[in-house]
PDB file of C-alpha atoms and ligand atoms in Angstrom:
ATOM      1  CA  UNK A 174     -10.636  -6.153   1.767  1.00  0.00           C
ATOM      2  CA  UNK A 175      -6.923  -6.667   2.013  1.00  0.00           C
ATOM      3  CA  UNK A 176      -4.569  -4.490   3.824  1.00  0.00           C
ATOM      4  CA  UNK A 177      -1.348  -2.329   1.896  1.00  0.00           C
ATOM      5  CA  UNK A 178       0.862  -1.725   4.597  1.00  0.00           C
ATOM      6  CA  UNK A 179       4.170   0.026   3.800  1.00  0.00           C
ATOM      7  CA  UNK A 180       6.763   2.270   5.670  1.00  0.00           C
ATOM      8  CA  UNK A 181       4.795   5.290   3.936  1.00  0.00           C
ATOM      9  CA  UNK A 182       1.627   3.999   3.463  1.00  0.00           C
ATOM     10  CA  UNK A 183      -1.181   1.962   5.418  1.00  0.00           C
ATOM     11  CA  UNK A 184      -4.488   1.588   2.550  1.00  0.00           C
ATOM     12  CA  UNK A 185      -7.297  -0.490   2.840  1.00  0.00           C
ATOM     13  CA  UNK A 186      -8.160  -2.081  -0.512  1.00  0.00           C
ATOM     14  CA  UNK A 187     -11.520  -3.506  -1.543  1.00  0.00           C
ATOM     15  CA  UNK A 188     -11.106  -6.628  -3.783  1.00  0.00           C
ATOM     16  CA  UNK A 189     -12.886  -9.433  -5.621  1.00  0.00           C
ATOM     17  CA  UNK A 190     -12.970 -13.360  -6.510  1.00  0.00           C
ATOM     18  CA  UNK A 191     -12.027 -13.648  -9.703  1.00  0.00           C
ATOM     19  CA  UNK A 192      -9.240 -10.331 -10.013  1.00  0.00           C
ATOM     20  CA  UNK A 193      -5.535 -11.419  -9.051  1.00  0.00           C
ATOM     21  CA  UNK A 194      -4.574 -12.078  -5.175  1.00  0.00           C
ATOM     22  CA  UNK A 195      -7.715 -11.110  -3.470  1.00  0.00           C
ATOM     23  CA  UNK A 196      -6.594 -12.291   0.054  1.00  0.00           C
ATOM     24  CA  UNK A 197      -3.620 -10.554   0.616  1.00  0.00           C
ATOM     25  CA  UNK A 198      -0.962  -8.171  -1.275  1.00  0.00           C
ATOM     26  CA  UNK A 199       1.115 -10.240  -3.628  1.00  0.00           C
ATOM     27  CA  UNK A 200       4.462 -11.273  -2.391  1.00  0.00           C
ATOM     28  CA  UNK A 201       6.343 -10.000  -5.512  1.00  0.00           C
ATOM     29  CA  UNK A 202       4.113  -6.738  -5.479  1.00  0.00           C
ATOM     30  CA  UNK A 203       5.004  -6.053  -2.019  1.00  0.00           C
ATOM     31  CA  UNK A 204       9.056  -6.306  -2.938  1.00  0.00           C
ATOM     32  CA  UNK A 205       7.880  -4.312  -6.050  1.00  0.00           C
ATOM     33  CA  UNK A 206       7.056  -1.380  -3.879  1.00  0.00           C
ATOM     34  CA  UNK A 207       9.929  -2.066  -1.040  1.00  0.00           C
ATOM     35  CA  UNK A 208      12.438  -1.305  -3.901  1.00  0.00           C
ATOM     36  CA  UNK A 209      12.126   0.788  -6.510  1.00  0.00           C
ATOM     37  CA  UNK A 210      13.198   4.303  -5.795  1.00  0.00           C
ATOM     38  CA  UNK A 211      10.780   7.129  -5.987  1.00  0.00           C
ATOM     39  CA  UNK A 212       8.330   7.842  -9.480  1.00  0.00           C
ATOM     40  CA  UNK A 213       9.166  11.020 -11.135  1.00  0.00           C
ATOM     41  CA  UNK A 214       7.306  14.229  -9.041  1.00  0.00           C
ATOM     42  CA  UNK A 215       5.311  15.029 -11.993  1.00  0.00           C
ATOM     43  CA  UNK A 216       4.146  13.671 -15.222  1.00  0.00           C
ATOM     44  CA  UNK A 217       2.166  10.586 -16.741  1.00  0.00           C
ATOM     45  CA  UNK A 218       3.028   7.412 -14.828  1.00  0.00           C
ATOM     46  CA  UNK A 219       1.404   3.107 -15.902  1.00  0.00           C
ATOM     47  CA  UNK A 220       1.140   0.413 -13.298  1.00  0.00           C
ATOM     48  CA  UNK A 221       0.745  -2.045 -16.018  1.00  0.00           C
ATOM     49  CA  UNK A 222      -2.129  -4.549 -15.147  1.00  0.00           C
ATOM     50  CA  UNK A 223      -3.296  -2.553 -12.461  1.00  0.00           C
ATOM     51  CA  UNK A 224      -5.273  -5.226 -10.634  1.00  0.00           C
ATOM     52  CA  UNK A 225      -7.128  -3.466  -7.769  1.00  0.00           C
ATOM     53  CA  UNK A 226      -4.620  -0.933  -7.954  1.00  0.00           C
ATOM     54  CA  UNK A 227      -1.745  -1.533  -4.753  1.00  0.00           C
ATOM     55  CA  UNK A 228       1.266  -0.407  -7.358  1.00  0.00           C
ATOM     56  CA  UNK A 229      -1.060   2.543  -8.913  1.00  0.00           C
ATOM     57  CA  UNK A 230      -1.898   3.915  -5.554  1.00  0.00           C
ATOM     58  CA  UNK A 231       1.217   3.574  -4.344  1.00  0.00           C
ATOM     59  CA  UNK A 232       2.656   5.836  -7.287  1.00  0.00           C
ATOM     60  CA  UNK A 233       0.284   8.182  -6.585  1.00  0.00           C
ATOM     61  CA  UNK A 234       0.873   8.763  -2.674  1.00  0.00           C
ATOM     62  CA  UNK A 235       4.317   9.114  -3.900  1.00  0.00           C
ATOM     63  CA  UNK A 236       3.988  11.338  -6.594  1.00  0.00           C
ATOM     64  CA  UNK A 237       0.560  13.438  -5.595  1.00  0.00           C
ATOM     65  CA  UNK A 238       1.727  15.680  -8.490  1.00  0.00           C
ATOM     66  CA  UNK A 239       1.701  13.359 -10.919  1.00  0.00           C
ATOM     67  CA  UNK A 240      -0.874  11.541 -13.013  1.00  0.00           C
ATOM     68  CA  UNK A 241      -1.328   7.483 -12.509  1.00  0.00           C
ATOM     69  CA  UNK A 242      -2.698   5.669 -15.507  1.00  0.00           C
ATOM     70  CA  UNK A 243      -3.200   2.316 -13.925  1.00  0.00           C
ATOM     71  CA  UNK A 244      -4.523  -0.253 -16.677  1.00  0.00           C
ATOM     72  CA  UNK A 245      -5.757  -3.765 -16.910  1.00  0.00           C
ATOM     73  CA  UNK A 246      -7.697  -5.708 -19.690  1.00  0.00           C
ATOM     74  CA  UNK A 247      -9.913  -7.042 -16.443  1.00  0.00           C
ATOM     75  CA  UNK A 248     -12.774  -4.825 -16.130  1.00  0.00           C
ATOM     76  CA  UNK A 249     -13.548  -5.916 -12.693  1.00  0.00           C
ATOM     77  CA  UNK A 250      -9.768  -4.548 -11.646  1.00  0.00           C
ATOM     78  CA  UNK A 251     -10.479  -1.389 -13.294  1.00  0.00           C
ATOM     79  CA  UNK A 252     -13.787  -0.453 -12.081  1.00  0.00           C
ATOM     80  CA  UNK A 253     -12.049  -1.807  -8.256  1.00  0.00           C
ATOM     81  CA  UNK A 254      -8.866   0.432  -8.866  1.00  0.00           C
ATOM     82  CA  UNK A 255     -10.880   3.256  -9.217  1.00  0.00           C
ATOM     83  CA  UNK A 256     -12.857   2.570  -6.370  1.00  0.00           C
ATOM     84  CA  UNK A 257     -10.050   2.222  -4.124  1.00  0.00           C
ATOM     85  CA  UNK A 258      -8.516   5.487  -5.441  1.00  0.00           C
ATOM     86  CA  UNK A 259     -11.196   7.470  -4.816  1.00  0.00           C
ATOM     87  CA  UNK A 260     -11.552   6.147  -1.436  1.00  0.00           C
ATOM     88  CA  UNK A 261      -8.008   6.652  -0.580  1.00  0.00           C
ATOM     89  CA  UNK A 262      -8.560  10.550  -2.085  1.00  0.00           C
ATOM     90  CA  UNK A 263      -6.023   9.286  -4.516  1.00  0.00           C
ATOM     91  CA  UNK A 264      -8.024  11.622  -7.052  1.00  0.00           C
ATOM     92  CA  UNK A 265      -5.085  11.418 -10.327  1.00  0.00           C
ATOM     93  CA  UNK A 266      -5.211   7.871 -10.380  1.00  0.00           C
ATOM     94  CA  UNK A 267      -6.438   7.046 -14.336  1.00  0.00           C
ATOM     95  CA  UNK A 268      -7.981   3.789 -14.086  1.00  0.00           C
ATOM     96  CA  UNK A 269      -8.922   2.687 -18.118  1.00  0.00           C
ATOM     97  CA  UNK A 270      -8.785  -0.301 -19.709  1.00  0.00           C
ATOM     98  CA  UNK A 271      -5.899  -0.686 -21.827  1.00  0.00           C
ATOM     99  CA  UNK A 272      -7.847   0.412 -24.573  1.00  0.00           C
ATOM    100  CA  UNK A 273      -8.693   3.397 -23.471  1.00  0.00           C
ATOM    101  CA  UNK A 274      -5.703   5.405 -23.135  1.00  0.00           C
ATOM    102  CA  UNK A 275      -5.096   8.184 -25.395  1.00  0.00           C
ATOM    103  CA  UNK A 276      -2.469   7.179 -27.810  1.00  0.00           C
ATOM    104  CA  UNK A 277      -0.347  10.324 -26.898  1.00  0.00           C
ATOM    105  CA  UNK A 278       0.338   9.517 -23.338  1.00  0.00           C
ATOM    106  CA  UNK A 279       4.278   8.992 -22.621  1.00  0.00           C
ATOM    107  CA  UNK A 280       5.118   7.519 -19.258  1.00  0.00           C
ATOM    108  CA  UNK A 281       7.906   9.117 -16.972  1.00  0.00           C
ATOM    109  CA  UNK A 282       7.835   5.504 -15.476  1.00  0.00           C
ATOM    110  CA  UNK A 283       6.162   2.620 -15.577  1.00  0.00           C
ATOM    111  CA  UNK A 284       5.245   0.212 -12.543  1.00  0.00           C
ATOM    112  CA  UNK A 285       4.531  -3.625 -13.360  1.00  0.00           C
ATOM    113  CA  UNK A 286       3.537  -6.848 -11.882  1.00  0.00           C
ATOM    114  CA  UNK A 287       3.312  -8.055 -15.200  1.00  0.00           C
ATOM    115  CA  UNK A 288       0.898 -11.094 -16.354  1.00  0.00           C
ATOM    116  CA  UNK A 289       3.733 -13.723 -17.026  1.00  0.00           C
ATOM    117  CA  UNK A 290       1.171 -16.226 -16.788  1.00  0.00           C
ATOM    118  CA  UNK A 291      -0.691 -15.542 -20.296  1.00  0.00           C
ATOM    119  CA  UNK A 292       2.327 -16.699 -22.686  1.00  0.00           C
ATOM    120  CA  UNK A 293       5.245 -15.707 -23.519  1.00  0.00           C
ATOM    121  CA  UNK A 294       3.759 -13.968 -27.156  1.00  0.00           C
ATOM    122  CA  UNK A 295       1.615 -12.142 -25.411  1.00  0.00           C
ATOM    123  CA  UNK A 296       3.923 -11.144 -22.794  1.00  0.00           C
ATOM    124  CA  UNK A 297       6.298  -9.777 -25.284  1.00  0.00           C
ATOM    125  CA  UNK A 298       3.460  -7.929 -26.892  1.00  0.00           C
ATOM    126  CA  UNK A 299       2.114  -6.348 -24.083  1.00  0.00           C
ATOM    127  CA  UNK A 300       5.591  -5.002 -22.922  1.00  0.00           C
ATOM    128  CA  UNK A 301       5.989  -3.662 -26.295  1.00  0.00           C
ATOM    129  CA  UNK A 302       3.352  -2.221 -26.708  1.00  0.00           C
ATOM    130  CA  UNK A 303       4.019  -0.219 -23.574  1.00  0.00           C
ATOM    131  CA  UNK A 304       7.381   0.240 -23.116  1.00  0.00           C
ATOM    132  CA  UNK A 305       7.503   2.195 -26.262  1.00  0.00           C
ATOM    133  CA  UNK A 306       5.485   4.296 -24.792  1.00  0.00           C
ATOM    134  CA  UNK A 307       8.038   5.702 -22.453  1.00  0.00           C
ATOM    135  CA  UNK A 308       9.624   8.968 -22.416  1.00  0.00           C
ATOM    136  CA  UNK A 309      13.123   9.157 -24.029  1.00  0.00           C
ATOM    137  CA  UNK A 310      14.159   9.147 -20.260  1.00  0.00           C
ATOM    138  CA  UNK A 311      11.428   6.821 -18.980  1.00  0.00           C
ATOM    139  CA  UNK A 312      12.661   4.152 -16.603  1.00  0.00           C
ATOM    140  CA  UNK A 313      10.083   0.492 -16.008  1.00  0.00           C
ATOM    141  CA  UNK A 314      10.571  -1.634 -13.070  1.00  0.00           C
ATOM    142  CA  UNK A 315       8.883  -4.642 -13.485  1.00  0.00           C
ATOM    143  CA  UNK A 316       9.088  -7.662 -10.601  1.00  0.00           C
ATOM    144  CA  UNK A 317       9.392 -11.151 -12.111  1.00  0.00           C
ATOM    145  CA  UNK A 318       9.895 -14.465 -10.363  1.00  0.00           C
ATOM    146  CA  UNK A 319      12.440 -16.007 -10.749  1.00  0.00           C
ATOM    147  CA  UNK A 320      11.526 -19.610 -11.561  1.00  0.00           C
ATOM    148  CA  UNK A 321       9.079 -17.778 -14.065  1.00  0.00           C
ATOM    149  CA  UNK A 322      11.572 -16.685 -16.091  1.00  0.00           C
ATOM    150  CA  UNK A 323      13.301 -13.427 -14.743  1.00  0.00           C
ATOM    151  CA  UNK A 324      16.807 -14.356 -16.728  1.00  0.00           C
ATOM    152  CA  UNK A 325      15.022 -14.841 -19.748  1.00  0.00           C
ATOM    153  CA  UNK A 326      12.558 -11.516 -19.741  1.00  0.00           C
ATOM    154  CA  UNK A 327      15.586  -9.886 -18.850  1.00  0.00           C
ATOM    155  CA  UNK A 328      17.790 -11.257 -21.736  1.00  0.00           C
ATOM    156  CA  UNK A 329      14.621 -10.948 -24.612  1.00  0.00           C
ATOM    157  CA  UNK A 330      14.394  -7.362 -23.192  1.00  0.00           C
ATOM    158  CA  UNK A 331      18.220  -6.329 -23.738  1.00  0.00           C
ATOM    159  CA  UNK A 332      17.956  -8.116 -27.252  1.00  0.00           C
ATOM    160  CA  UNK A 333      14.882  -6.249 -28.099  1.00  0.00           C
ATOM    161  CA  UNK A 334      17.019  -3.056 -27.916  1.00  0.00           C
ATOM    162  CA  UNK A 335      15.563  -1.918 -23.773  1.00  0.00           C
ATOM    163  CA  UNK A 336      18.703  -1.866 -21.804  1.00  0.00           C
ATOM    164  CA  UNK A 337      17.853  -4.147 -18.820  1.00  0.00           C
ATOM    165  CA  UNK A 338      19.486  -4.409 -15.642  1.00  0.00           C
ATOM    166  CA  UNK A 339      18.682  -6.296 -12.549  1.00  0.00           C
ATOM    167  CA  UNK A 340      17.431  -3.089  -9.553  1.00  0.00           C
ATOM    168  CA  UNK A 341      16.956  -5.583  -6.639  1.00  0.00           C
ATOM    169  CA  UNK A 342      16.712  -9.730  -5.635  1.00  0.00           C
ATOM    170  CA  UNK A 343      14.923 -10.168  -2.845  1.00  0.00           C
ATOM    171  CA  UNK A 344      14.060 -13.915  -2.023  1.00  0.00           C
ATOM    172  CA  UNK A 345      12.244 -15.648  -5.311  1.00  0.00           C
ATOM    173  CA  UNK A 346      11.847 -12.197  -6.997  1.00  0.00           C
ATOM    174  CA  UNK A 347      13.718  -9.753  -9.256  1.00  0.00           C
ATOM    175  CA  UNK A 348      13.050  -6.538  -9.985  1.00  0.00           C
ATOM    176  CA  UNK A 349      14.190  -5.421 -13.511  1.00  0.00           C
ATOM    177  CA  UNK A 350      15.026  -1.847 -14.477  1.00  0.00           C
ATOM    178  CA  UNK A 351      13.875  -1.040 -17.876  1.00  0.00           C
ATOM    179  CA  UNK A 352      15.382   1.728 -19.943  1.00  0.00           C
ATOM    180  CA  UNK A 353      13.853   3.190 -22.726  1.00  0.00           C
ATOM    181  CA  UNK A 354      15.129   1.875 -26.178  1.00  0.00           C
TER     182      UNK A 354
HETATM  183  C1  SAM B 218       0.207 -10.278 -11.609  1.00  0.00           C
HETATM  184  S1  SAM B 218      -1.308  -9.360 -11.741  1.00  0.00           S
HETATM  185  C2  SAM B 218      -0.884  -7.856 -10.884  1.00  0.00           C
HETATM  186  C3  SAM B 218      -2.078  -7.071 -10.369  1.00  0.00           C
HETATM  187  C4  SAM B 218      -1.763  -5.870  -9.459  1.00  0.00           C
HETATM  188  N1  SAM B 218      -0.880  -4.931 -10.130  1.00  0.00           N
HETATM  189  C5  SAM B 218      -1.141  -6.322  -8.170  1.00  0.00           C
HETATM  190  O1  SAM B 218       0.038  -6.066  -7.979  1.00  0.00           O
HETATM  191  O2  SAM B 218      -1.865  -6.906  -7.326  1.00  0.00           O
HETATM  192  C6  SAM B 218      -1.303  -8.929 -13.467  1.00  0.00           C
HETATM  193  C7  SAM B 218      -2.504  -8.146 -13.960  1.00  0.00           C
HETATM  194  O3  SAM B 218      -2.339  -7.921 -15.369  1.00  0.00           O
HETATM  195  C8  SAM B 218      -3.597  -8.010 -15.991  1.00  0.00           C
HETATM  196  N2  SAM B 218      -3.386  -8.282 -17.436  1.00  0.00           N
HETATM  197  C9  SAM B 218      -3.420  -9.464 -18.100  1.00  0.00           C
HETATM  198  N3  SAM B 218      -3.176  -9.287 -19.398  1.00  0.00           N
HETATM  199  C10 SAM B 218      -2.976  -7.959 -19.570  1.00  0.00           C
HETATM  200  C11 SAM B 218      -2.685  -7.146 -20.702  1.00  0.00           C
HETATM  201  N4  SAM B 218      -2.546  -7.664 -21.919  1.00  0.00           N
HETATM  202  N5  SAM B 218      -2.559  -5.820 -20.525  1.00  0.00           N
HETATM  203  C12 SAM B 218      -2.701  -5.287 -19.294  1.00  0.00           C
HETATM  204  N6  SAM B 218      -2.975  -5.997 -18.188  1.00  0.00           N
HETATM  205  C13 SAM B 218      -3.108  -7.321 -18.326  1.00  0.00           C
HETATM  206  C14 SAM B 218      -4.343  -9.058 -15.222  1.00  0.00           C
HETATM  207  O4  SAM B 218      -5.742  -8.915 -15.394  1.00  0.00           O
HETATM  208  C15 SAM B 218      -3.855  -8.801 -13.784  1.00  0.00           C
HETATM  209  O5  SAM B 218      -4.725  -7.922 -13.116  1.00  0.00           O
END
């Protein structure tokens, strides 16, 4: 179990060897959520690689109207997302592997501690493949590190036609604002 504690928000969260930072809230997650301003009231929201679902939870305390969608390819983060939802009474939190999301779901916003660690390719592909997915006036915040190539995913982003802007720096961590393209 590892412990979400925010200004709004104290969660306990069950997690597992084997799914990402099972000891403690990630660092960059944690500015993640310190930052962004507040999801859309309503609506179809992603946390994007949901792990065991801090960022998706999070959405949904702050937007109990709304519907969370909180997706991983890890089966073991899904089925512990959903867990952790349900214990929280978080009860429109969508957790579904990435598969399984109806293809006419558009995001409001979109919520990522994205997977920089499986490739570049794939990184771009995954993004893609969701960030087309937002509404015309969707908005992503994603939190990179910096020595893992914030500058970069920000510049590939702003070529690839998503106007990207830098929301927040907060010690080794950026948060990039994603518009819509
Ligand atoms: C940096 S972790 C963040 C986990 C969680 N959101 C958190 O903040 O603790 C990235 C997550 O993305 C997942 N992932 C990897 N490849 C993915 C893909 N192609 N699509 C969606 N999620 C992916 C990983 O399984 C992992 O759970």
């Amino acid at each position: 179990m590892v412990t979400l504690l925010l200004p709004d928000l104290h969660l306990r969260l069950e997690t597992d060897r084997g799914v990402f930072s099972p000891d403690r809230i990630d660092a960059g997650t944690r500015v993640l959520l310190e930052s962004v301003p507040p999801p859309p009231a309503e609506g179809d929201l992603l946390d994007l690689g949901c792990g065991y679902g801090p960022i998706a939870l999070t959405m949904a305390s702050r937007a109990p109207g709304a519907t969370v969608w909180a997706v991983d390819v890890n089966r073991r983060s899904v089925e512990l997302c959903e867990r952790n939802a349900k214990a929280a009474g978080l009860d429109k939190v969508r957790s579904a592997h990435v598969d399984e999301v109806p293809d006419d779901v558009r995001f409001r916003a979109i919520w990522s501690n994205p997977a920089i660690r499986i490739g570049k390719q794939a990184l771009h592909e995954m993004l893609t493949r969701w960030l087309d997915r937002l509404t015309p006036d969707g908005v992503a915040y994603l939190v990179v590190q910096k020595h893992l190539g914030s500058d970069s995913l920000q510049n590939w982003l702003n070529d690839q036609g998503w106007p990207t802007t830098r929301a927040a720096s907060r010690s080794a961590y950026r948060i990039l604002k994603v518009e819509a393209r």
